[in-house]
Amino acid sequence: MTDSLFSSLSLRGTELSNRIMVSPMCQYSSTDGLANDWHLVHLGSRAVGGASIVMTEATAVSPEGRISPNDLGIWSDEHAEALERTTTFVKSMDSVPAIQLAHAGRKGSKSRPWDGSEPVFPDEGGWNPVAPSDVPWPYEGDAPELHELSTEEVGDVVEEFRVAAERALDAGFEIAEVHAAHGYLLHEFLSPVTNHRDDEYGGSFENRTRIVREATEAVRDVWPDDKPVFVRISATDWLDDRESWDLDQSVRLSAALGELGADLIDVSAGGLHPDQQLPNTGPGYQVPYAELIREETGLRVGAVGGIRTARHADEIVRNGRADLAIVGREHLRDPYFALHAAQELDADAEWPPQYRRAVPRR
């Protein structure tokens, strides 16, 4: 049978009731990195809405791994405990709670988007961002001083991913995703635009990809064998006028990650530099990247980018272009996207009993 949006999917010992995942989307609503009622309601409502996987926003593995001082974190036991209410509720809705483990790198220590995304200095509650090389984000004005990581400190970052994964498991998460996309720290190591190192973490493809492989391996080492690990990558920097990270390298990296135990590649793009040249950003504009990685590696992939309708998401799965439809902004507009998609596609989906009186008749 042809897979569809409402086909089940097995990833190790995890059973998904459909192929819809809530994309990780920053909420900038934490204090000191702690989850609160906003996260419970935001993520919980998407579980009520029928998505099979509900993933947190980028969740920092260290305080300086945040994008803004308002980002979610998991660098202490207290942070893990604050997330337990959310994972418990998501699972009670028969959805799978997932966490994106992240480090913002040079893009850290800035204000929330609705406050201007401006640099936040240490005396204002910010910090000195870290990066592979002394190549700061090209702000127009002053910004906190950038710290170039030593070889030993790179190892410390890998360990932070390992410990964060252990805490995420204690908090009740069933899928862990390593964030290596969108110009954040791990992506900064991948791209020669931002990685000018001459140690074992810079130069060749093997060296530039080392930290991503090590972080993935560290997470896989502590994650149970019956639970999946995802990796999100930017398939391209969209910087064709210079030596940069591109789709061919993404295929090579994805294959290597699969050998290390990654179960799905979450394929996005861009975010490394403001000079990026975006393609036509119509519906599904990034799906071809996921499709190629799936074809070339045989790995399961998730597709993102402009997936706005049930029929489009269904076509992506039915045509074998991706195994998951990862839906972001449409889930902000409609927390019940999956339930509404099932109605539109005449598929079976379990509405919560509290809401069944409102289910439209077919």
CSV table of C-alpha atoms in Angstrom, one decimal:
chain,number,residue,atom,x,y,z
A,1,MET,CA,0.0,0.0,0.0
A,2,THR,CA,1.1,3.5,-0.6
A,3,ASP,CA,1.9,5.5,2.5
A,4,SER,CA,-0.3,8.5,3.2
A,5,LEU,CA,-0.3,11.4,5.6
A,6,PHE,CA,-2.4,9.2,8.0
A,7,SER,CA,-0.4,6.0,7.6
A,8,SER,CA,1.3,4.9,10.8
A,9,LEU,CA,5.1,4.9,11.0
A,10,SER,CA,7.5,2.9,13.2
A,11,LEU,CA,10.8,4.5,14.2
A,12,ARG,CA,12.6,1.9,16.3
A,13,GLY,CA,10.1,1.2,19.1
A,14,THR,CA,8.1,4.4,18.7
A,15,GLU,CA,4.8,4.1,16.8
A,16,LEU,CA,3.5,7.2,15.1
A,17,SER,CA,-0.2,7.4,14.3
A,18,ASN,CA,0.3,9.7,11.4
A,19,ARG,CA,3.1,11.5,9.5
A,20,ILE,CA,2.5,15.0,10.9
A,21,MET,CA,5.1,16.7,13.2
A,22,VAL,CA,4.9,20.0,14.8
A,23,SER,CA,8.0,21.9,13.8
A,24,PRO,CA,10.2,23.3,16.5
A,25,MET,CA,9.3,27.0,16.8
A,26,CYS,CA,10.9,29.4,19.2
A,27,GLN,CA,8.4,30.9,21.7
A,28,TYR,CA,10.8,33.3,23.5
A,29,SER,CA,8.7,32.9,26.6
A,30,SER,CA,10.9,31.5,29.3
A,31,THR,CA,12.6,33.0,32.3
A,32,ASP,CA,16.0,31.6,33.0
A,33,GLY,CA,15.3,28.9,30.5
A,34,LEU,CA,12.5,27.3,32.5
A,35,ALA,CA,9.3,25.9,30.8
A,36,ASN,CA,6.1,27.4,32.1
A,37,ASP,CA,2.4,27.4,31.5
A,38,TRP,CA,2.9,28.9,28.0
A,39,HIS,CA,4.9,25.8,26.9
A,40,LEU,CA,2.3,23.5,28.4
A,41,VAL,CA,-0.5,25.1,26.6
A,42,HIS,CA,1.3,25.8,23.3
A,43,LEU,CA,2.7,22.2,22.9
A,44,GLY,CA,-0.2,20.6,24.6
A,45,SER,CA,-2.8,22.1,22.3
A,46,ARG,CA,-1.0,20.8,19.2
A,47,ALA,CA,-1.1,17.3,20.8
A,48,VAL,CA,-4.8,17.7,21.4
A,49,GLY,CA,-4.9,18.8,17.7
A,50,GLY,CA,-3.7,15.4,16.5
A,51,ALA,CA,-0.1,15.8,15.5
A,52,SER,CA,1.8,12.5,16.0
A,53,ILE,CA,5.0,14.3,17.1
A,54,VAL,CA,5.1,17.5,19.1
A,55,MET,CA,8.6,19.0,19.3
A,56,THR,CA,9.8,21.7,21.5
A,57,GLU,CA,11.5,24.9,20.3
A,58,ALA,CA,15.3,24.9,20.2
A,59,THR,CA,16.1,24.0,23.8
A,60,ALA,CA,19.5,25.2,24.9
A,61,VAL,CA,22.1,22.8,26.2
A,62,SER,CA,23.8,25.6,28.2
A,63,PRO,CA,22.9,29.2,29.2
A,64,GLU,CA,25.1,30.6,26.4
A,65,GLY,CA,23.5,28.2,24.0
A,66,ARG,CA,20.3,30.3,24.0
A,67,ILE,CA,19.3,32.6,21.1
A,68,SER,CA,17.8,35.1,23.5
A,69,PRO,CA,17.6,35.4,27.3
A,70,ASN,CA,13.9,34.3,26.9
A,71,ASP,CA,14.7,30.9,25.3
A,72,LEU,CA,13.9,27.5,26.7
A,73,GLY,CA,16.8,25.5,28.2
A,74,ILE,CA,17.7,22.1,29.7
A,75,TRP,CA,21.0,22.7,31.3
A,76,SER,CA,20.0,21.6,34.8
A,77,ASP,CA,17.7,19.1,36.6
A,78,GLU,CA,15.4,22.0,37.4
A,79,HIS,CA,14.9,22.6,33.7
A,80,ALA,CA,14.1,19.0,33.1
A,81,GLU,CA,11.6,18.9,35.9
A,82,ALA,CA,9.8,22.0,34.6
A,83,LEU,CA,9.2,20.2,31.3
A,84,GLU,CA,7.7,17.0,32.8
A,85,ARG,CA,4.1,18.5,32.9
A,86,THR,CA,4.3,19.1,29.2
A,87,THR,CA,5.6,15.7,28.2
A,88,THR,CA,3.1,13.9,30.5
A,89,PHE,CA,0.2,15.8,28.9
A,90,VAL,CA,1.5,15.3,25.3
A,91,LYS,CA,1.7,11.6,25.9
A,92,SER,CA,-1.8,11.5,27.4
A,93,MET,CA,-3.0,12.7,24.0
A,94,ASP,CA,-1.3,9.8,22.3
A,95,SER,CA,1.3,12.1,20.7
A,96,VAL,CA,5.0,11.7,21.0
A,97,PRO,CA,6.9,14.4,22.9
A,98,ALA,CA,10.2,15.4,21.2
A,99,ILE,CA,12.9,17.9,22.1
A,100,GLN,CA,15.3,19.8,19.9
A,101,LEU,CA,18.6,20.1,21.6
A,102,ALA,CA,20.4,23.2,20.5
A,103,HIS,CA,23.2,25.7,20.8
A,104,ALA,CA,22.8,29.1,19.2
A,105,GLY,CA,26.6,29.9,18.8
A,106,ARG,CA,27.3,33.3,17.3
A,107,LYS,CA,23.6,34.0,16.8
A,108,GLY,CA,23.0,34.0,20.6
A,109,SER,CA,22.5,36.8,23.1
A,110,LYS,CA,20.0,38.9,21.2
A,111,SER,CA,16.6,40.2,22.1
A,112,ARG,CA,13.3,38.6,21.0
A,113,PRO,CA,12.1,39.3,17.5
A,114,TRP,CA,9.3,41.5,18.7
A,115,ASP,CA,11.9,43.5,20.7
A,116,GLY,CA,14.0,44.0,17.6
A,117,SER,CA,16.5,41.0,17.6
A,118,GLU,CA,19.2,43.4,18.8
A,119,PRO,CA,22.4,42.3,20.6
A,120,VAL,CA,22.0,42.0,24.3
A,121,PHE,CA,25.2,42.8,26.3
A,122,PRO,CA,26.3,40.9,29.4
A,123,ASP,CA,25.4,43.9,31.7
A,124,GLU,CA,21.9,43.8,30.2
A,125,GLY,CA,21.3,40.1,30.9
A,126,GLY,CA,23.1,38.7,27.8
A,127,TRP,CA,26.5,36.9,27.4
A,128,ASN,CA,29.5,36.6,25.1
A,129,PRO,CA,28.5,34.3,22.3
A,130,VAL,CA,30.8,31.4,21.3
A,131,ALA,CA,31.6,30.3,17.7
A,132,PRO,CA,34.0,28.0,15.8
A,133,SER,CA,36.0,31.0,14.6
A,134,ASP,CA,36.2,34.7,15.2
A,135,VAL,CA,33.6,35.5,12.6
A,136,PRO,CA,30.8,37.3,14.3
A,137,TRP,CA,27.2,37.7,13.0
A,138,PRO,CA,27.3,40.8,10.8
A,139,TYR,CA,25.3,43.2,13.0
A,140,GLU,CA,25.3,46.8,11.8
A,141,GLY,CA,26.3,48.1,15.2
A,142,ASP,CA,28.1,46.9,18.3
A,143,ALA,CA,27.6,43.5,19.7
A,144,PRO,CA,28.9,41.4,22.6
A,145,GLU,CA,32.5,40.1,22.1
A,146,LEU,CA,32.6,36.8,20.4
A,147,HIS,CA,34.6,33.9,22.0
A,148,GLU,CA,36.3,31.4,19.7
A,149,LEU,CA,36.0,27.9,21.2
A,150,SER,CA,39.3,26.1,21.9
A,151,THR,CA,39.6,22.4,20.9
A,152,GLU,CA,38.9,21.4,24.5
A,153,GLU,CA,35.9,23.7,24.7
A,154,VAL,CA,34.4,22.0,21.6
A,155,GLY,CA,34.6,18.7,23.5
A,156,ASP,CA,32.8,20.4,26.4
A,157,VAL,CA,29.9,21.4,24.0
A,158,VAL,CA,29.6,17.8,22.8
A,159,GLU,CA,29.4,16.7,26.5
A,160,GLU,CA,26.7,19.3,27.0
A,161,PHE,CA,24.6,17.7,24.3
A,162,ARG,CA,25.1,14.3,26.0
A,163,VAL,CA,24.0,15.5,29.4
A,164,ALA,CA,21.1,17.5,28.0
A,165,ALA,CA,19.9,14.3,26.3
A,166,GLU,CA,20.1,12.4,29.6
A,167,ARG,CA,18.0,15.2,31.3
A,168,ALA,CA,15.5,15.1,28.4
A,169,LEU,CA,15.0,11.4,28.8
A,170,ASP,CA,14.4,12.0,32.5
A,171,ALA,CA,11.8,14.7,31.6
A,172,GLY,CA,9.8,12.1,29.6
A,173,PHE,CA,10.8,12.9,26.0
A,174,GLU,CA,10.7,10.1,23.5
A,175,ILE,CA,12.5,11.6,20.5
A,176,ALA,CA,15.7,13.7,20.7
A,177,GLU,CA,16.7,16.0,17.8
A,178,VAL,CA,20.2,17.4,17.4
A,179,HIS,CA,19.9,21.0,15.9
A,180,ALA,CA,22.6,21.4,13.3
A,181,ALA,CA,20.8,23.9,11.1
A,182,HIS,CA,19.9,27.6,10.6
A,183,GLY,CA,23.2,29.1,11.3
A,184,TYR,CA,23.5,28.0,14.9
A,185,LEU,CA,26.6,26.6,16.5
A,186,LEU,CA,26.8,23.1,14.9
A,187,HIS,CA,25.9,24.6,11.5
A,188,GLU,CA,28.6,27.2,12.0
A,189,PHE,CA,31.1,24.4,12.2
A,190,LEU,CA,29.8,22.7,9.0
A,191,SER,CA,30.1,25.8,6.8
A,192,PRO,CA,33.5,27.1,5.6
A,193,VAL,CA,31.9,30.6,5.6
A,194,THR,CA,32.0,30.5,9.5
A,195,ASN,CA,34.6,27.8,10.2
A,196,HIS,CA,38.2,29.0,9.7
A,197,ARG,CA,39.7,26.6,12.2
A,198,ASP,CA,43.0,24.7,11.6
A,199,ASP,CA,42.5,22.0,14.2
A,200,GLU,CA,40.6,18.7,13.9
A,201,TYR,CA,37.3,20.6,13.8
A,202,GLY,CA,38.1,22.8,10.7
A,203,GLY,CA,39.3,22.6,7.1
A,204,SER,CA,38.2,19.3,5.5
A,205,PHE,CA,34.7,18.0,5.2
A,206,GLU,CA,35.7,15.3,7.7
A,207,ASN,CA,36.8,17.9,10.2
A,208,ARG,CA,34.0,20.4,9.8
A,209,THR,CA,31.4,17.7,10.3
A,210,ARG,CA,33.2,16.2,13.3
A,211,ILE,CA,31.2,18.1,16.0
A,212,VAL,CA,27.9,17.2,14.4
A,213,ARG,CA,28.9,13.5,14.3
A,214,GLU,CA,30.2,13.6,17.8
A,215,ALA,CA,27.1,15.3,19.2
A,216,THR,CA,24.8,12.9,17.4
A,217,GLU,CA,26.8,9.9,18.7
A,218,ALA,CA,26.8,11.4,22.2
A,219,VAL,CA,23.0,11.7,22.2
A,220,ARG,CA,22.6,8.3,20.6
A,221,ASP,CA,24.8,6.7,23.3
A,222,VAL,CA,22.5,7.8,26.1
A,223,TRP,CA,19.2,7.6,24.3
A,224,PRO,CA,17.5,4.2,24.6
A,225,ASP,CA,17.8,1.8,21.7
A,226,ASP,CA,14.0,1.7,21.2
A,227,LYS,CA,13.7,5.5,20.9
A,228,PRO,CA,14.6,7.6,17.8
A,229,VAL,CA,17.2,10.3,17.3
A,230,PHE,CA,16.7,13.0,14.7
A,231,VAL,CA,19.1,15.5,13.3
A,232,ARG,CA,18.0,18.8,11.7
A,233,ILE,CA,20.3,20.2,9.1
A,234,SER,CA,20.3,23.1,6.7
A,235,ALA,CA,20.8,21.4,3.3
A,236,THR,CA,22.4,24.5,1.8
A,237,ASP,CA,23.6,27.9,3.0
A,238,TRP,CA,22.0,29.5,-0.1
A,239,LEU,CA,25.3,31.3,-0.7
A,240,ASP,CA,26.2,30.2,-4.2
A,241,ASP,CA,28.7,33.0,-4.7
A,242,ARG,CA,31.2,31.7,-2.2
A,243,GLU,CA,32.5,28.4,-0.8
A,244,SER,CA,29.8,27.3,1.6
A,245,TRP,CA,27.7,24.4,2.8
A,246,ASP,CA,25.7,22.8,0.0
A,247,LEU,CA,23.4,19.9,-0.8
A,248,ASP,CA,26.1,17.5,-1.9
A,249,GLN,CA,27.8,17.8,1.5
A,250,SER,CA,24.5,17.4,3.2
A,251,VAL,CA,23.9,14.1,1.5
A,252,ARG,CA,27.4,12.9,2.6
A,253,LEU,CA,26.8,14.1,6.2
A,254,SER,CA,23.3,12.5,6.3
A,255,ALA,CA,24.7,9.1,5.3
A,256,ALA,CA,27.4,9.4,8.0
A,257,LEU,CA,24.8,10.3,10.6
A,258,GLY,CA,22.7,7.3,9.6
A,259,GLU,CA,25.6,5.0,10.3
A,260,LEU,CA,25.9,6.6,13.7
A,261,GLY,CA,22.3,5.7,14.5
A,262,ALA,CA,20.3,8.8,13.4
A,263,ASP,CA,16.9,7.6,12.5
A,264,LEU,CA,15.6,10.6,10.6
A,265,ILE,CA,17.1,13.7,9.0
A,266,ASP,CA,15.0,16.8,9.4
A,267,VAL,CA,15.8,18.8,6.3
A,268,SER,CA,15.6,22.6,6.3
A,269,ALA,CA,17.9,25.2,4.8
A,270,GLY,CA,19.6,28.5,5.2
A,271,GLY,CA,20.1,30.7,8.2
A,272,LEU,CA,23.8,31.0,8.2
A,273,HIS,CA,24.2,34.5,6.8
A,274,PRO,CA,22.0,37.5,6.0
A,275,ASP,CA,23.3,37.6,2.4
A,276,GLN,CA,21.6,34.2,1.6
A,277,GLN,CA,19.8,34.1,-1.6
A,278,LEU,CA,16.5,32.4,-1.0
A,279,PRO,CA,14.8,30.6,-3.9
A,280,ASN,CA,11.1,31.1,-4.7
A,281,THR,CA,9.6,30.5,-1.3
A,282,GLY,CA,6.3,29.0,-2.5
A,283,PRO,CA,4.6,25.9,-1.1
A,284,GLY,CA,7.1,23.1,-0.4
A,285,TYR,CA,10.1,25.1,-1.6
A,286,GLN,CA,12.5,23.0,0.6
A,287,VAL,CA,10.9,19.6,-0.1
A,288,PRO,CA,13.3,18.8,-3.0
A,289,TYR,CA,16.3,18.8,-0.5
A,290,ALA,CA,14.6,16.2,1.7
A,291,GLU,CA,13.6,14.2,-1.3
A,292,LEU,CA,17.2,14.0,-2.7
A,293,ILE,CA,18.6,13.0,0.7
A,294,ARG,CA,16.0,10.3,1.0
A,295,GLU,CA,16.8,9.0,-2.5
A,296,GLU,CA,20.6,9.1,-2.1
A,297,THR,CA,20.9,7.7,1.4
A,298,GLY,CA,17.8,5.5,2.0
A,299,LEU,CA,17.3,7.3,5.3
A,300,ARG,CA,13.9,8.5,6.5
A,301,VAL,CA,13.5,12.3,6.2
A,302,GLY,CA,11.2,15.0,7.3
A,303,ALA,CA,10.3,17.8,4.9
A,304,VAL,CA,9.7,21.4,5.9
A,305,GLY,CA,9.0,24.8,4.3
A,306,GLY,CA,5.6,26.2,3.2
A,307,ILE,CA,3.6,23.1,3.9
A,308,ARG,CA,0.2,24.8,4.4
A,309,THR,CA,-2.5,22.4,3.4
A,310,ALA,CA,-3.6,18.8,4.1
A,311,ARG,CA,-3.5,17.8,0.5
A,312,HIS,CA,0.0,19.1,0.0
A,313,ALA,CA,1.3,17.3,3.1
A,314,ASP,CA,-0.4,14.1,1.9
A,315,GLU,CA,1.1,14.4,-1.6
A,316,ILE,CA,4.6,14.7,-0.1
A,317,VAL,CA,4.2,11.5,1.7
A,318,ARG,CA,2.3,9.6,-1.0
A,319,ASN,CA,4.9,10.5,-3.6
A,320,GLY,CA,7.7,9.2,-1.5
A,321,ARG,CA,9.3,12.6,-1.2
A,322,ALA,CA,9.5,12.5,2.6
A,323,ASP,CA,8.4,10.3,5.5
A,324,LEU,CA,7.2,13.2,7.7
A,325,ALA,CA,5.5,16.4,6.9
A,326,ILE,CA,6.9,18.9,9.4
A,327,VAL,CA,4.4,21.7,9.7
A,328,GLY,CA,5.3,25.0,11.4
A,329,ARG,CA,3.5,28.2,10.8
A,330,GLU,CA,0.3,26.4,9.8
A,331,HIS,CA,0.2,24.9,13.3
A,332,LEU,CA,0.4,28.4,14.8
A,333,ARG,CA,-2.6,29.4,12.7
A,334,ASP,CA,-4.4,26.2,13.5
A,335,PRO,CA,-3.4,24.1,16.5
A,336,TYR,CA,-5.8,21.4,15.3
A,337,PHE,CA,-4.3,21.1,11.8
A,338,ALA,CA,-4.0,17.3,11.9
A,339,LEU,CA,-7.6,16.8,13.0
A,340,HIS,CA,-8.8,19.1,10.3
A,341,ALA,CA,-6.5,17.4,7.7
A,342,ALA,CA,-8.1,14.0,8.6
A,343,GLN,CA,-11.5,15.5,7.9
A,344,GLU,CA,-10.4,16.9,4.6
A,345,LEU,CA,-8.7,13.7,3.5
A,346,ASP,CA,-11.5,11.5,4.8
A,347,ALA,CA,-9.0,9.7,7.1
A,348,ASP,CA,-9.5,8.3,10.5
A,349,ALA,CA,-8.3,10.5,13.4
A,350,GLU,CA,-9.2,10.2,17.1
A,351,TRP,CA,-10.7,13.4,18.4
A,352,PRO,CA,-10.5,13.9,22.2
A,353,PRO,CA,-13.8,12.9,23.8
A,354,GLN,CA,-14.2,16.4,25.2
A,355,TYR,CA,-14.4,17.7,21.6
A,356,ARG,CA,-16.3,15.0,19.8
A,357,ARG,CA,-19.6,16.8,19.9
A,358,ALA,CA,-18.0,19.3,17.4
A,359,VAL,CA,-16.7,16.7,14.9
A,360,PRO,CA,-18.2,17.6,11.5
A,361,ARG,CA,-20.2,14.7,10.0
A,362,ARG,CA,-18.9,13.3,6.8
